[in-house]
PDB file of C-alpha atoms in Angstrom:
ATOM      1  CA  PHE G1498     -46.406  22.970 174.462  1.00 67.00           C
ATOM      2  CA  ASP G1499     -48.743  20.153 175.399  1.00 71.00           C
ATOM      3  CA  MET G1500     -46.619  17.296 176.757  1.00 77.00           C
ATOM      4  CA  ALA G1501     -49.441  14.738 176.848  1.00 77.00           C
ATOM      5  CA  GLY G1502     -48.400  13.344 173.456  1.00 84.00           C
ATOM      6  CA  GLY G1503     -44.823  12.774 174.584  1.00 88.00           C
ATOM      7  CA  PHE G1504     -41.581  14.733 174.720  1.00 89.00           C
ATOM      8  CA  SER G1505     -37.819  14.468 175.149  1.00 93.00           C
ATOM      9  CA  ILE G1506     -35.301  16.056 177.466  1.00 93.00           C
ATOM     10  CA  ALA G1507     -31.668  16.145 176.371  1.00 94.00           C
ATOM     11  CA  ALA G1508     -28.676  17.592 178.198  1.00 94.00           C
ATOM     12  CA  TRP G1509     -24.926  17.407 178.434  1.00 94.00           C
ATOM     13  CA  ASN G1510     -23.690  17.109 181.997  1.00 92.00           C
ATOM     14  CA  ASN G1511     -20.340  16.835 183.720  1.00 94.00           C
ATOM     15  CA  PRO G1512     -20.976  15.972 187.368  1.00 93.00           C
ATOM     16  CA  THR G1513     -18.319  16.448 190.029  1.00 91.00           C
ATOM     17  CA  SER G1514     -20.307  14.409 192.556  1.00 87.00           C
ATOM     18  CA  ILE G1515     -23.879  13.317 193.249  1.00 78.00           C
ATOM     19  CA  GLY G1516     -24.603  16.831 194.494  1.00 77.00           C
ATOM     20  CA  GLU G1517     -26.999  17.598 197.299  1.00 77.00           C
ATOM     21  CA  THR G1518     -29.418  14.698 197.705  1.00 77.00           C
ATOM     22  CA  ASN G1519     -29.793  13.678 194.072  1.00 84.00           C
ATOM     23  CA  GLY G1520     -28.645  16.757 192.145  1.00 88.00           C
ATOM     24  CA  ARG G1521     -31.260  17.941 189.677  1.00 90.00           C
ATOM     25  CA  ILE G1522     -30.441  18.374 185.989  1.00 92.00           C
ATOM     26  CA  LEU G1523     -33.860  19.748 185.006  1.00 91.00           C
ATOM     27  CA  VAL G1524     -37.053  20.030 187.028  1.00 87.00           C
ATOM     28  CA  LYS G1525     -40.551  21.310 186.237  1.00 84.00           C
ATOM     29  CA  GLY G1526     -43.030  21.790 189.072  1.00 79.00           C
ATOM     30  CA  VAL G1527     -44.622  24.018 191.694  1.00 71.00           C
ATOM     31  CA  GLY G1528     -42.677  24.990 194.791  1.00 64.00           C
ATOM     32  CA  THR G1529     -40.425  22.174 195.919  1.00 58.00           C
ATOM     33  CA  SER G1530     -42.916  19.636 194.564  1.00 58.00           C
ATOM     34  CA  THR G1531     -43.151  18.228 191.069  1.00 56.00           C
ATOM     35  CA  LEU G1532     -46.755  17.085 191.496  1.00 62.00           C
ATOM     36  CA  THR G1533     -47.673  18.717 188.174  1.00 70.00           C
ATOM     37  CA  GLY G1534     -44.324  18.238 186.470  1.00 79.00           C
ATOM     38  CA  TYR G1535     -41.244  16.072 186.173  1.00 85.00           C
ATOM     39  CA  GLY G1536     -37.688  15.645 187.418  1.00 85.00           C
ATOM     40  CA  PHE G1537     -34.495  14.591 185.626  1.00 88.00           C
ATOM     41  CA  TYR G1538     -31.617  14.074 188.076  1.00 88.00           C
ATOM     42  CA  MET G1539     -28.473  12.250 189.217  1.00 88.00           C
ATOM     43  CA  ASP G1540     -28.636   9.481 191.801  1.00 86.00           C
ATOM     44  CA  THR G1541     -25.261   7.980 192.673  1.00 84.00           C
ATOM     45  CA  ASN G1542     -23.820   7.628 189.144  1.00 85.00           C
ATOM     46  CA  GLN G1543     -27.088   7.121 187.268  1.00 88.00           C
ATOM     47  CA  VAL G1544     -29.618   9.444 185.710  1.00 89.00           C
ATOM     48  CA  LYS G1545     -33.233   9.089 186.777  1.00 88.00           C
ATOM     49  CA  PHE G1546     -36.514  10.547 185.566  1.00 88.00           C
ATOM     50  CA  TYR G1547     -39.925  10.842 187.172  1.00 83.00           C
ATOM     51  CA  ILE G1548     -43.330  12.384 186.598  1.00 79.00           C
ATOM     52  CA  ASP G1549     -45.865  13.435 189.209  1.00 71.00           C
ATOM     53  CA  ASN G1550     -43.571  13.924 192.207  1.00 61.00           C
ATOM     54  CA  GLY G1551     -41.764  10.623 191.850  1.00 62.00           C
ATOM     55  CA  GLN G1552     -44.768   8.324 191.937  1.00 65.00           C
ATOM     56  CA  SER G1553     -42.888   6.159 189.438  1.00 68.00           C
ATOM     57  CA  VAL G1554     -39.162   6.504 188.715  1.00 78.00           C
ATOM     58  CA  ALA G1555     -37.214   5.315 185.654  1.00 82.00           C
ATOM     59  CA  SER G1556     -33.459   4.753 186.121  1.00 84.00           C
ATOM     60  CA  ALA G1557     -30.880   4.383 183.345  1.00 86.00           C
ATOM     61  CA  ALA G1558     -28.709   1.310 183.815  1.00 83.00           C
ATOM     62  CA  SER G1559     -25.664   2.980 182.214  1.00 82.00           C
ATOM     63  CA  SER G1560     -23.285   4.713 184.584  1.00 84.00           C
ATOM     64  CA  ILE G1561     -22.309   8.369 184.419  1.00 90.00           C
ATOM     65  CA  THR G1562     -18.631   9.085 185.143  1.00 91.00           C
ATOM     66  CA  TYR G1563     -17.865  11.905 187.568  1.00 92.00           C
ATOM     67  CA  GLY G1564     -15.562  14.493 186.000  1.00 93.00           C
ATOM     68  CA  ALA G1565     -16.455  13.566 182.411  1.00 93.00           C
ATOM     69  CA  TRP G1566     -19.056  14.857 179.953  1.00 93.00           C
ATOM     70  CA  SER G1567     -22.067  12.633 179.273  1.00 93.00           C
ATOM     71  CA  HIS G1568     -24.995  13.237 176.948  1.00 94.00           C
ATOM     72  CA  VAL G1569     -28.263  12.067 178.473  1.00 94.00           C
ATOM     73  CA  VAL G1570     -31.687  11.850 176.833  1.00 94.00           C
ATOM     74  CA  VAL G1571     -35.025  10.756 178.211  1.00 92.00           C
ATOM     75  CA  ASN G1572     -37.894  10.046 175.827  1.00 91.00           C
ATOM     76  CA  CYS G1573     -41.302  10.046 177.467  1.00 88.00           C
ATOM     77  CA  TYR G1574     -44.064   8.736 175.240  1.00 88.00           C
ATOM     78  CA  GLY G1575     -47.747   9.649 175.564  1.00 85.00           C
ATOM     79  CA  ASN G1576     -48.572   6.122 176.760  1.00 85.00           C
ATOM     80  CA  GLY G1577     -46.166   6.373 179.708  1.00 81.00           C
ATOM     81  CA  VAL G1578     -43.279   4.381 178.200  1.00 84.00           C
ATOM     82  CA  VAL G1579     -39.855   5.843 178.979  1.00 87.00           C
ATOM     83  CA  LYS G1580     -36.606   5.235 177.080  1.00 89.00           C
ATOM     84  CA  MET G1581     -33.286   6.597 178.310  1.00 91.00           C
ATOM     85  CA  TYR G1582     -30.082   7.138 176.358  1.00 93.00           C
ATOM     86  CA  VAL G1583     -26.569   7.767 177.625  1.00 93.00           C
ATOM     87  CA  ASN G1584     -23.962   8.953 175.125  1.00 94.00           C
ATOM     88  CA  GLY G1585     -26.168   8.093 172.174  1.00 93.00           C
ATOM     89  CA  VAL G1586     -26.888   4.512 173.235  1.00 92.00           C
ATOM     90  CA  GLN G1587     -30.205   3.305 174.618  1.00 92.00           C
ATOM     91  CA  SER G1588     -29.763   2.246 178.207  1.00 89.00           C
ATOM     92  CA  SER G1589     -31.809  -0.495 179.725  1.00 74.00           C
ATOM     93  CA  PHE G1590     -33.612   0.846 182.749  1.00 73.00           C
ATOM     94  CA  THR G1591     -35.552  -0.151 185.766  1.00 70.00           C
ATOM     95  CA  GLY G1592     -38.900   1.244 186.787  1.00 70.00           C
ATOM     96  CA  GLY G1593     -41.335   3.095 184.625  1.00 65.00           C
ATOM     97  CA  THR G1594     -43.405   6.216 184.691  1.00 61.00           C
ATOM     98  CA  GLN G1595     -46.893   7.562 184.388  1.00 67.00           C
ATOM     99  CA  ALA G1596     -48.314   9.078 181.230  1.00 69.00           C
ATOM    100  CA  PRO G1597     -47.339  12.760 180.897  1.00 70.00           C
ATOM    101  CA  HIS G1598     -50.905  14.116 181.061  1.00 64.00           C
ATOM    102  CA  PHE G1599     -50.141  15.253 184.653  1.00 65.00           C
ATOM    103  CA  ILE G1600     -47.679  17.901 183.437  1.00 72.00           C
ATOM    104  CA  ILE G1601     -48.952  21.475 183.433  1.00 72.00           C
ATOM    105  CA  PRO G1602     -46.978  23.459 180.815  1.00 71.00           C
ATOM    106  CA  THR G1603     -47.101  26.753 182.735  1.00 75.00           C
ATOM    107  CA  VAL G1604     -45.432  25.629 185.986  1.00 78.00           C
ATOM    108  CA  ASN G1605     -41.841  26.635 186.810  1.00 81.00           C
ATOM    109  CA  THR G1606     -38.846  25.011 185.133  1.00 85.00           C
ATOM    110  CA  ARG G1607     -35.349  25.091 186.592  1.00 88.00           C
ATOM    111  CA  ILE G1608     -31.911  23.830 185.607  1.00 90.00           C
ATOM    112  CA  GLY G1609     -29.570  22.591 188.344  1.00 91.00           C
ATOM    113  CA  ASN G1610     -31.903  22.497 191.383  1.00 87.00           C
ATOM    114  CA  ARG G1611     -35.507  22.135 192.525  1.00 82.00           C
ATOM    115  CA  CYS G1612     -37.980  24.692 191.174  1.00 78.00           C
ATOM    116  CA  ASP G1613     -38.277  26.784 194.324  1.00 76.00           C
ATOM    117  CA  GLY G1614     -35.712  25.125 196.537  1.00 73.00           C
ATOM    118  CA  THR G1615     -31.981  25.120 197.032  1.00 75.00           C
ATOM    119  CA  ASP G1616     -31.482  21.671 198.495  1.00 79.00           C
ATOM    120  CA  ARG G1617     -31.099  19.518 195.344  1.00 85.00           C
ATOM    121  CA  THR G1618     -28.147  21.289 193.732  1.00 88.00           C
ATOM    122  CA  PHE G1619     -26.407  19.609 190.800  1.00 91.00           C
ATOM    123  CA  ASP G1620     -22.660  19.532 191.490  1.00 91.00           C
ATOM    124  CA  GLY G1621     -20.894  20.120 188.180  1.00 93.00           C
ATOM    125  CA  VAL G1622     -21.686  21.710 184.834  1.00 94.00           C
ATOM    126  CA  ILE G1623     -24.866  21.306 182.775  1.00 93.00           C
ATOM    127  CA  GLY G1624     -24.944  22.364 179.132  1.00 90.00           C
ATOM    128  CA  ASP G1625     -27.185  22.445 176.068  1.00 89.00           C
ATOM    129  CA  VAL G1626     -30.425  21.556 177.836  1.00 92.00           C
ATOM    130  CA  ARG G1627     -33.316  20.923 175.454  1.00 91.00           C
ATOM    131  CA  VAL G1628     -36.972  20.166 176.057  1.00 90.00           C
ATOM    132  CA  ILE G1629     -38.356  18.898 172.772  1.00 92.00           C
ATOM    133  CA  ASP G1630     -42.022  18.606 171.818  1.00 90.00           C
ATOM    134  CA  HIS G1631     -41.811  14.970 170.694  1.00 92.00           C
ATOM    135  CA  PRO G1632     -39.877  11.818 171.612  1.00 93.00           C
ATOM    136  CA  LEU G1633     -36.616  11.926 169.659  1.00 94.00           C
ATOM    137  CA  THR G1634     -35.820   9.257 167.099  1.00 94.00           C
ATOM    138  CA  THR G1635     -32.563   7.336 167.400  1.00 94.00           C
ATOM    139  CA  THR G1636     -31.284   9.350 164.409  1.00 92.00           C
ATOM    140  CA  GLU G1637     -32.051  12.651 166.177  1.00 92.00           C
ATOM    141  CA  ILE G1638     -30.376  11.402 169.374  1.00 94.00           C
ATOM    142  CA  ALA G1639     -27.268  10.396 167.406  1.00 92.00           C
ATOM    143  CA  ARG G1640     -27.135  13.839 165.768  1.00 90.00           C
ATOM    144  CA  LEU G1641     -27.319  15.587 169.115  1.00 90.00           C
ATOM    145  CA  TYR G1642     -24.683  13.333 170.648  1.00 92.00           C
ATOM    146  CA  ASN G1643     -22.317  13.556 167.684  1.00 91.00           C
ATOM    147  CA  SER G1644     -22.630  17.348 167.541  1.00 84.00           C
ATOM    148  CA  GLY G1645     -20.202  17.724 170.456  1.00 71.00           C
ATOM    149  CA  GLU G1646     -20.339  18.889 174.030  1.00 53.00           C
ATOM    150  CA  GLY G1647     -22.992  21.516 173.514  1.00 51.00           C
ATOM    151  CA  LEU G1648     -23.225  25.029 174.848  1.00 46.00           C
ATOM    152  CA  ILE G1649     -22.198  25.544 178.448  1.00 45.00           C
ATOM    153  CA  TYR G1650     -24.382  27.644 180.721  1.00 41.00           C
ATOM    154  CA  GLU G1651     -22.414  29.092 183.609  1.00 42.00           C
ATOM    155  CA  SER G1652     -25.626  29.884 185.485  1.00 38.00           C
ATOM    156  CA  LEU G1653     -29.212  28.745 185.364  1.00 36.00           C
ATOM    157  CA  GLY G1654     -29.513  29.617 181.695  1.00 38.00           C
ATOM    158  CA  PRO G1655     -32.427  29.460 179.287  1.00 39.00           C
ATOM    159  CA  ILE G1656     -34.603  26.487 178.510  1.00 40.00           C
ATOM    160  CA  MET G1657     -34.424  25.812 174.814  1.00 41.00           C
ATOM    161  CA  LEU G1658     -37.566  24.628 173.083  1.00 39.00           C
ATOM    162  CA  ASP G1659     -36.685  22.830 169.897  1.00 40.00           C
ATOM    163  CA  SER G1660     -38.968  21.581 167.140  1.00 39.00           C
ATOM    164  CA  GLY G1661     -36.379  19.083 165.922  1.00 42.00           C
ATOM    165  CA  GLY G1662     -34.742  21.096 163.131  1.00 41.00           C
ATOM    166  CA  TYR G1663     -31.162  19.937 163.715  1.00 38.00           C
ATOM    167  CA  THR G1664     -28.278  20.773 161.401  1.00 33.00           C
TER     168      THR G1664
END
């Protein structure tokens, strides 16, 4: 889908550690670069999000606890505004991002590492990853969070596109 109008990424994660140099939760890009995509990753005990190879990075202020499940959501709006949520609550954040018109829908997407690299491994378990074709409302975020710990993918499982029809 065309991401220029905005989108959301949601995932459950249970990190054991930071992983290898900022362990990736979900990345979209070409090769080891995300010049035409985005990155959603762990840095210390925070989640971060960037578009266009990290030209501008948004960081959630809320901490992620190692060894515990956390639900993380990033809303990226068509005008470049980013909002991040940790466990259903909007987190203040530092930084910003660029408008998502740089994202090419057909480039590679990968869960748990860089698109074509093996040096940004997420250390832990990632589950119920969703890329959604619009920024989620706070009601939709609460529904996802309150639905439980999601489905666990033991390997680099499927990317789920969701139109927002939650039950």
